[in-house]
Amino acid sequence: MATAGTLKLEPATLEDAPAIAELWFAAFTDPDMRHLFPDTPGFRQWWIKANHDDMINKPFQKYIKVVDTASTDEQGRPRMIAYAKWDLSMLSDRGTRYPPWHEDQPADECAAFFDGVDQNRIRIMGDLKHYYLDMLGTHPDYRKRGAGSMLVKWGCDLADREGVGAYVDASKAGAPLYEKFGFVDHSLPGSESTVASMARK
């Protein structure tokens, strides 16, 4: 698959689930997100299993990763430095996004947050066929080196080949990355949300 110097884009595998969880906690340190997804041993195991089960049971969700071939992990494999999950289903066909919330999470707040995210996606995309960038995280040591662009480009190229749109719930800080690939922020005027609802139609 695609390469950029020592960085290489590959499909993620089931054995990558623990590394995906570790990378996620390194990448997402925002207090609001940590409130919903707390860094506790129990929740880490929940997160590993959630991603592992998605890989097995949801073939329409494509996990891809970027590794650094010049660095190795504890198993001697090229170090995973970024990953993404592209969901190729329609929202109505996706089923439940997450398993039942872990006891360490504020369940009502999690449900309200992700319901709001889904409602914005419906408002903007409607019945338009599109692919959804469900998750993208880059390790802080590797930001601004092109890994995120490799992961976004993978899904945008696929969408272009198949003539469909793309959508992402981006952080405000991450929005410029998606703008480079033609995503437009459709957040409601005056919204105080930390999420930018971005579409590429």
mmCIF file of C-alpha atoms in Angstrom:
data_model
loop_
_atom_site.group_PDB
_atom_site.id
_atom_site.type_symbol
_atom_site.label_atom_id
_atom_site.label_comp_id
_atom_site.label_asym_id
_atom_site.label_seq_id
_atom_site.Cartn_x
_atom_site.Cartn_y
_atom_site.Cartn_z
ATOM 1 C CA MET A 1 0.000 0.000 0.000
ATOM 2 C CA ALA A 2 0.980 3.678 0.108
ATOM 3 C CA THR A 3 4.331 4.771 1.492
ATOM 4 C CA ALA A 4 5.925 8.120 2.376
ATOM 5 C CA GLY A 5 9.565 7.809 3.371
ATOM 6 C CA THR A 6 9.699 5.403 6.312
ATOM 7 C CA LEU A 7 5.916 5.630 6.820
ATOM 8 C CA LYS A 8 3.807 2.877 5.283
ATOM 9 C CA LEU A 9 0.023 2.480 5.131
ATOM 10 C CA GLU A 10 -1.303 -1.028 5.755
ATOM 11 C CA PRO A 11 -4.530 -2.781 6.785
ATOM 12 C CA ALA A 12 -4.840 -3.141 10.562
ATOM 13 C CA THR A 13 -5.310 -6.660 11.918
ATOM 14 C CA LEU A 14 -6.953 -8.223 14.960
ATOM 15 C CA GLU A 15 -3.635 -8.395 16.779
ATOM 16 C CA ASP A 16 -3.379 -4.603 16.424
ATOM 17 C CA ALA A 17 -6.372 -3.978 18.740
ATOM 18 C CA PRO A 18 -4.253 -3.400 21.909
ATOM 19 C CA ALA A 19 -1.888 -1.064 20.040
ATOM 20 C CA ILE A 20 -4.861 0.828 18.604
ATOM 21 C CA ALA A 21 -6.186 1.422 22.123
ATOM 22 C CA GLU A 22 -2.775 2.553 23.359
ATOM 23 C CA LEU A 23 -2.376 4.913 20.420
ATOM 24 C CA TRP A 24 -5.876 6.307 20.929
ATOM 25 C CA PHE A 25 -5.112 7.296 24.521
ATOM 26 C CA ALA A 26 -1.838 8.900 23.442
ATOM 27 C CA ALA A 27 -3.565 10.857 20.667
ATOM 28 C CA PHE A 28 -6.746 11.999 22.429
ATOM 29 C CA THR A 29 -5.991 13.849 25.648
ATOM 30 C CA ASP A 30 -8.756 16.468 25.483
ATOM 31 C CA PRO A 31 -10.473 16.659 28.911
ATOM 32 C CA ASP A 32 -13.974 16.395 27.420
ATOM 33 C CA MET A 33 -13.102 13.242 25.485
ATOM 34 C CA ARG A 34 -11.318 11.728 28.484
ATOM 35 C CA HIS A 35 -14.460 12.372 30.520
ATOM 36 C CA LEU A 36 -16.475 10.238 28.086
ATOM 37 C CA PHE A 37 -13.687 7.710 27.470
ATOM 38 C CA PRO A 38 -11.753 7.542 30.776
ATOM 39 C CA ASP A 39 -8.246 6.131 30.975
ATOM 40 C CA THR A 40 -8.965 3.328 33.418
ATOM 41 C CA PRO A 41 -7.844 -0.317 33.172
ATOM 42 C CA GLY A 42 -11.423 -1.503 32.793
ATOM 43 C CA PHE A 43 -12.262 0.923 30.047
ATOM 44 C CA ARG A 44 -9.033 0.168 28.180
ATOM 45 C CA GLN A 45 -10.059 -3.486 28.028
ATOM 46 C CA TRP A 46 -13.548 -2.438 26.871
ATOM 47 C CA TRP A 47 -11.985 -0.312 24.100
ATOM 48 C CA ILE A 48 -9.686 -3.115 22.947
ATOM 49 C CA LYS A 49 -12.603 -5.552 22.769
ATOM 50 C CA ALA A 50 -14.871 -3.032 21.012
ATOM 51 C CA ASN A 51 -12.362 -2.535 18.197
ATOM 52 C CA HIS A 52 -11.519 -6.248 18.051
ATOM 53 C CA ASP A 53 -15.198 -7.171 17.775
ATOM 54 C CA ASP A 54 -15.826 -4.536 15.099
ATOM 55 C CA MET A 55 -13.059 -6.021 12.959
ATOM 56 C CA ILE A 56 -14.681 -9.445 13.235
ATOM 57 C CA ASN A 57 -18.371 -8.575 13.020
ATOM 58 C CA LYS A 58 -18.526 -5.426 10.871
ATOM 59 C CA PRO A 59 -16.751 -6.061 7.555
ATOM 60 C CA PHE A 60 -17.948 -2.669 6.280
ATOM 61 C CA GLN A 61 -15.622 -0.998 8.792
ATOM 62 C CA LYS A 62 -12.113 -0.762 7.399
ATOM 63 C CA TYR A 63 -9.287 -0.325 9.907
ATOM 64 C CA ILE A 64 -6.070 0.952 8.396
ATOM 65 C CA LYS A 65 -2.817 1.966 10.022
ATOM 66 C CA VAL A 66 0.400 3.819 9.299
ATOM 67 C CA VAL A 67 3.602 2.231 10.588
ATOM 68 C CA ASP A 68 7.114 3.620 10.806
ATOM 69 C CA THR A 69 9.437 1.066 9.221
ATOM 70 C CA ALA A 70 12.404 2.745 10.917
ATOM 71 C CA SER A 71 11.054 2.041 14.417
ATOM 72 C CA THR A 72 9.840 -1.136 16.116
ATOM 73 C CA ASP A 73 7.371 -1.941 18.883
ATOM 74 C CA GLU A 74 7.838 -4.350 21.793
ATOM 75 C CA GLN A 75 7.113 -7.304 19.483
ATOM 76 C CA GLY A 76 9.755 -6.202 16.998
ATOM 77 C CA ARG A 77 7.188 -5.126 14.413
ATOM 78 C CA PRO A 78 7.171 -1.723 12.678
ATOM 79 C CA ARG A 79 5.681 0.755 15.126
ATOM 80 C CA MET A 80 2.065 1.801 14.531
ATOM 81 C CA ILE A 81 2.021 5.588 14.636
ATOM 82 C CA ALA A 82 -1.480 6.361 13.334
ATOM 83 C CA TYR A 83 -4.704 4.571 12.504
ATOM 84 C CA ALA A 84 -8.146 5.223 11.064
ATOM 85 C CA LYS A 85 -11.498 3.494 10.875
ATOM 86 C CA TRP A 86 -13.499 4.150 7.722
ATOM 87 C CA ASP A 87 -17.134 3.018 7.866
ATOM 88 C CA LEU A 88 -18.484 2.171 4.404
ATOM 89 C CA SER A 89 -22.080 1.536 5.540
ATOM 90 C CA MET A 90 -25.033 3.857 5.559
ATOM 91 C CA LEU A 91 -25.910 5.089 9.044
ATOM 92 C CA SER A 92 -29.236 3.224 8.893
ATOM 93 C CA ASP A 93 -27.375 -0.039 8.189
ATOM 94 C CA ARG A 94 -24.570 0.367 10.715
ATOM 95 C CA GLY A 95 -26.332 -0.995 13.753
ATOM 96 C CA THR A 96 -25.163 -0.034 17.228
ATOM 97 C CA ARG A 97 -21.995 2.035 17.083
ATOM 98 C CA TYR A 98 -20.626 0.833 20.414
ATOM 99 C CA PRO A 99 -21.379 -2.027 22.789
ATOM 100 C CA PRO A 100 -23.124 -1.147 26.086
ATOM 101 C CA TRP A 101 -21.162 1.568 27.844
ATOM 102 C CA HIS A 102 -18.581 0.525 30.421
ATOM 103 C CA GLU A 103 -19.353 1.179 34.072
ATOM 104 C CA ASP A 104 -16.489 3.705 34.212
ATOM 105 C CA GLN A 105 -18.204 5.894 31.591
ATOM 106 C CA PRO A 106 -20.966 8.492 32.096
ATOM 107 C CA ALA A 107 -23.502 6.489 30.077
ATOM 108 C CA ASP A 108 -26.155 9.201 29.677
ATOM 109 C CA GLU A 109 -23.595 11.771 28.529
ATOM 110 C CA CYS A 110 -22.034 9.316 26.063
ATOM 111 C CA ALA A 111 -25.435 8.476 24.582
ATOM 112 C CA ALA A 112 -26.369 12.156 24.249
ATOM 113 C CA PHE A 113 -23.038 13.095 22.646
ATOM 114 C CA PHE A 114 -23.061 10.364 20.014
ATOM 115 C CA ASP A 115 -26.763 10.828 19.292
ATOM 116 C CA GLY A 116 -26.027 14.492 18.582
ATOM 117 C CA VAL A 117 -23.141 13.533 16.303
ATOM 118 C CA ASP A 118 -25.383 11.133 14.359
ATOM 119 C CA GLN A 119 -28.180 13.703 14.059
ATOM 120 C CA ASN A 120 -25.764 16.229 12.554
ATOM 121 C CA ARG A 121 -24.612 13.646 10.043
ATOM 122 C CA ILE A 122 -28.226 12.945 9.042
ATOM 123 C CA ARG A 123 -28.934 16.673 8.765
ATOM 124 C CA ILE A 124 -26.000 17.224 6.434
ATOM 125 C CA MET A 125 -25.816 14.022 4.384
ATOM 126 C CA GLY A 126 -29.429 12.815 4.425
ATOM 127 C CA ASP A 127 -29.785 9.805 2.119
ATOM 128 C CA LEU A 128 -26.651 10.650 0.125
ATOM 129 C CA LYS A 129 -24.387 7.608 -0.175
ATOM 130 C CA HIS A 130 -21.138 8.382 1.610
ATOM 131 C CA TYR A 131 -18.254 6.900 3.574
ATOM 132 C CA TYR A 132 -17.712 7.937 7.173
ATOM 133 C CA LEU A 133 -14.323 8.518 8.758
ATOM 134 C CA ASP A 134 -15.296 7.191 12.175
ATOM 135 C CA MET A 135 -11.892 7.582 13.825
ATOM 136 C CA LEU A 136 -8.424 8.909 13.063
ATOM 137 C CA GLY A 137 -5.612 9.229 15.570
ATOM 138 C CA THR A 138 -1.913 10.025 15.210
ATOM 139 C CA HIS A 139 0.651 9.603 17.957
ATOM 140 C CA PRO A 140 1.854 13.047 19.160
ATOM 141 C CA ASP A 141 5.459 12.155 18.265
ATOM 142 C CA TYR A 142 4.466 11.808 14.608
ATOM 143 C CA ARG A 143 2.139 14.722 13.986
ATOM 144 C CA LYS A 144 2.787 16.940 10.951
ATOM 145 C CA ARG A 145 4.619 14.128 9.139
ATOM 146 C CA GLY A 146 1.857 13.102 6.746
ATOM 147 C CA ALA A 147 0.402 10.029 8.455
ATOM 148 C CA GLY A 148 -3.013 11.624 8.911
ATOM 149 C CA SER A 149 -3.082 12.695 5.272
ATOM 150 C CA MET A 150 -2.294 9.130 4.173
ATOM 151 C CA LEU A 151 -5.257 7.819 6.158
ATOM 152 C CA VAL A 152 -7.681 10.493 4.920
ATOM 153 C CA LYS A 153 -6.534 10.075 1.315
ATOM 154 C CA TRP A 154 -7.167 6.313 1.457
ATOM 155 C CA GLY A 155 -10.870 6.852 2.124
ATOM 156 C CA CYS A 156 -11.263 9.841 -0.187
ATOM 157 C CA ASP A 157 -9.663 7.935 -3.074
ATOM 158 C CA LEU A 158 -12.035 5.025 -2.448
ATOM 159 C CA ALA A 159 -15.031 7.377 -2.309
ATOM 160 C CA ASP A 160 -13.951 9.045 -5.560
ATOM 161 C CA ARG A 161 -13.539 5.719 -7.354
ATOM 162 C CA GLU A 162 -17.010 4.673 -6.280
ATOM 163 C CA GLY A 163 -18.632 8.072 -6.819
ATOM 164 C CA VAL A 164 -19.808 8.652 -3.253
ATOM 165 C CA GLY A 165 -19.377 11.383 -0.658
ATOM 166 C CA ALA A 166 -17.430 11.352 2.604
ATOM 167 C CA TYR A 167 -18.083 12.681 6.089
ATOM 168 C CA VAL A 168 -16.115 13.211 9.280
ATOM 169 C CA ASP A 169 -16.794 14.564 12.760
ATOM 170 C CA ALA A 170 -13.554 16.496 13.181
ATOM 171 C CA SER A 171 -12.080 18.349 16.096
ATOM 172 C CA LYS A 172 -11.797 22.066 15.467
ATOM 173 C CA ALA A 173 -8.008 21.704 15.605
ATOM 174 C CA GLY A 174 -8.086 18.876 13.059
ATOM 175 C CA ALA A 175 -10.401 20.618 10.585
ATOM 176 C CA PRO A 176 -7.598 22.077 8.390
ATOM 177 C CA LEU A 177 -6.396 18.551 7.545
ATOM 178 C CA TYR A 178 -9.791 17.629 6.137
ATOM 179 C CA GLU A 179 -10.188 20.930 4.317
ATOM 180 C CA LYS A 180 -7.102 19.985 2.263
ATOM 181 C CA PHE A 181 -9.095 17.042 0.907
ATOM 182 C CA GLY A 182 -12.212 19.026 0.052
ATOM 183 C CA PHE A 183 -14.234 18.619 3.247
ATOM 184 C CA VAL A 184 -16.427 21.606 4.144
ATOM 185 C CA ASP A 185 -17.569 22.464 7.676
ATOM 186 C CA HIS A 186 -21.376 22.401 7.862
ATOM 187 C CA SER A 187 -21.671 23.074 11.584
ATOM 188 C CA LEU A 188 -24.678 25.171 12.551
ATOM 189 C CA PRO A 189 -23.963 28.915 12.911
ATOM 190 C CA GLY A 190 -23.290 29.850 16.506
ATOM 191 C CA SER A 191 -22.715 26.256 17.557
ATOM 192 C CA GLU A 192 -20.542 25.901 20.655
ATOM 193 C CA SER A 193 -19.730 22.271 19.869
ATOM 194 C CA THR A 194 -16.076 21.249 19.812
ATOM 195 C CA VAL A 195 -16.909 19.018 16.826
ATOM 196 C CA ALA A 196 -16.792 20.275 13.233
ATOM 197 C CA SER A 197 -19.368 18.460 11.050
ATOM 198 C CA MET A 198 -17.480 18.158 7.762
ATOM 199 C CA ALA A 199 -18.729 16.782 4.453
ATOM 200 C CA ARG A 200 -17.178 16.072 1.081
ATOM 201 C CA LYS A 201 -20.049 15.718 -1.366
#
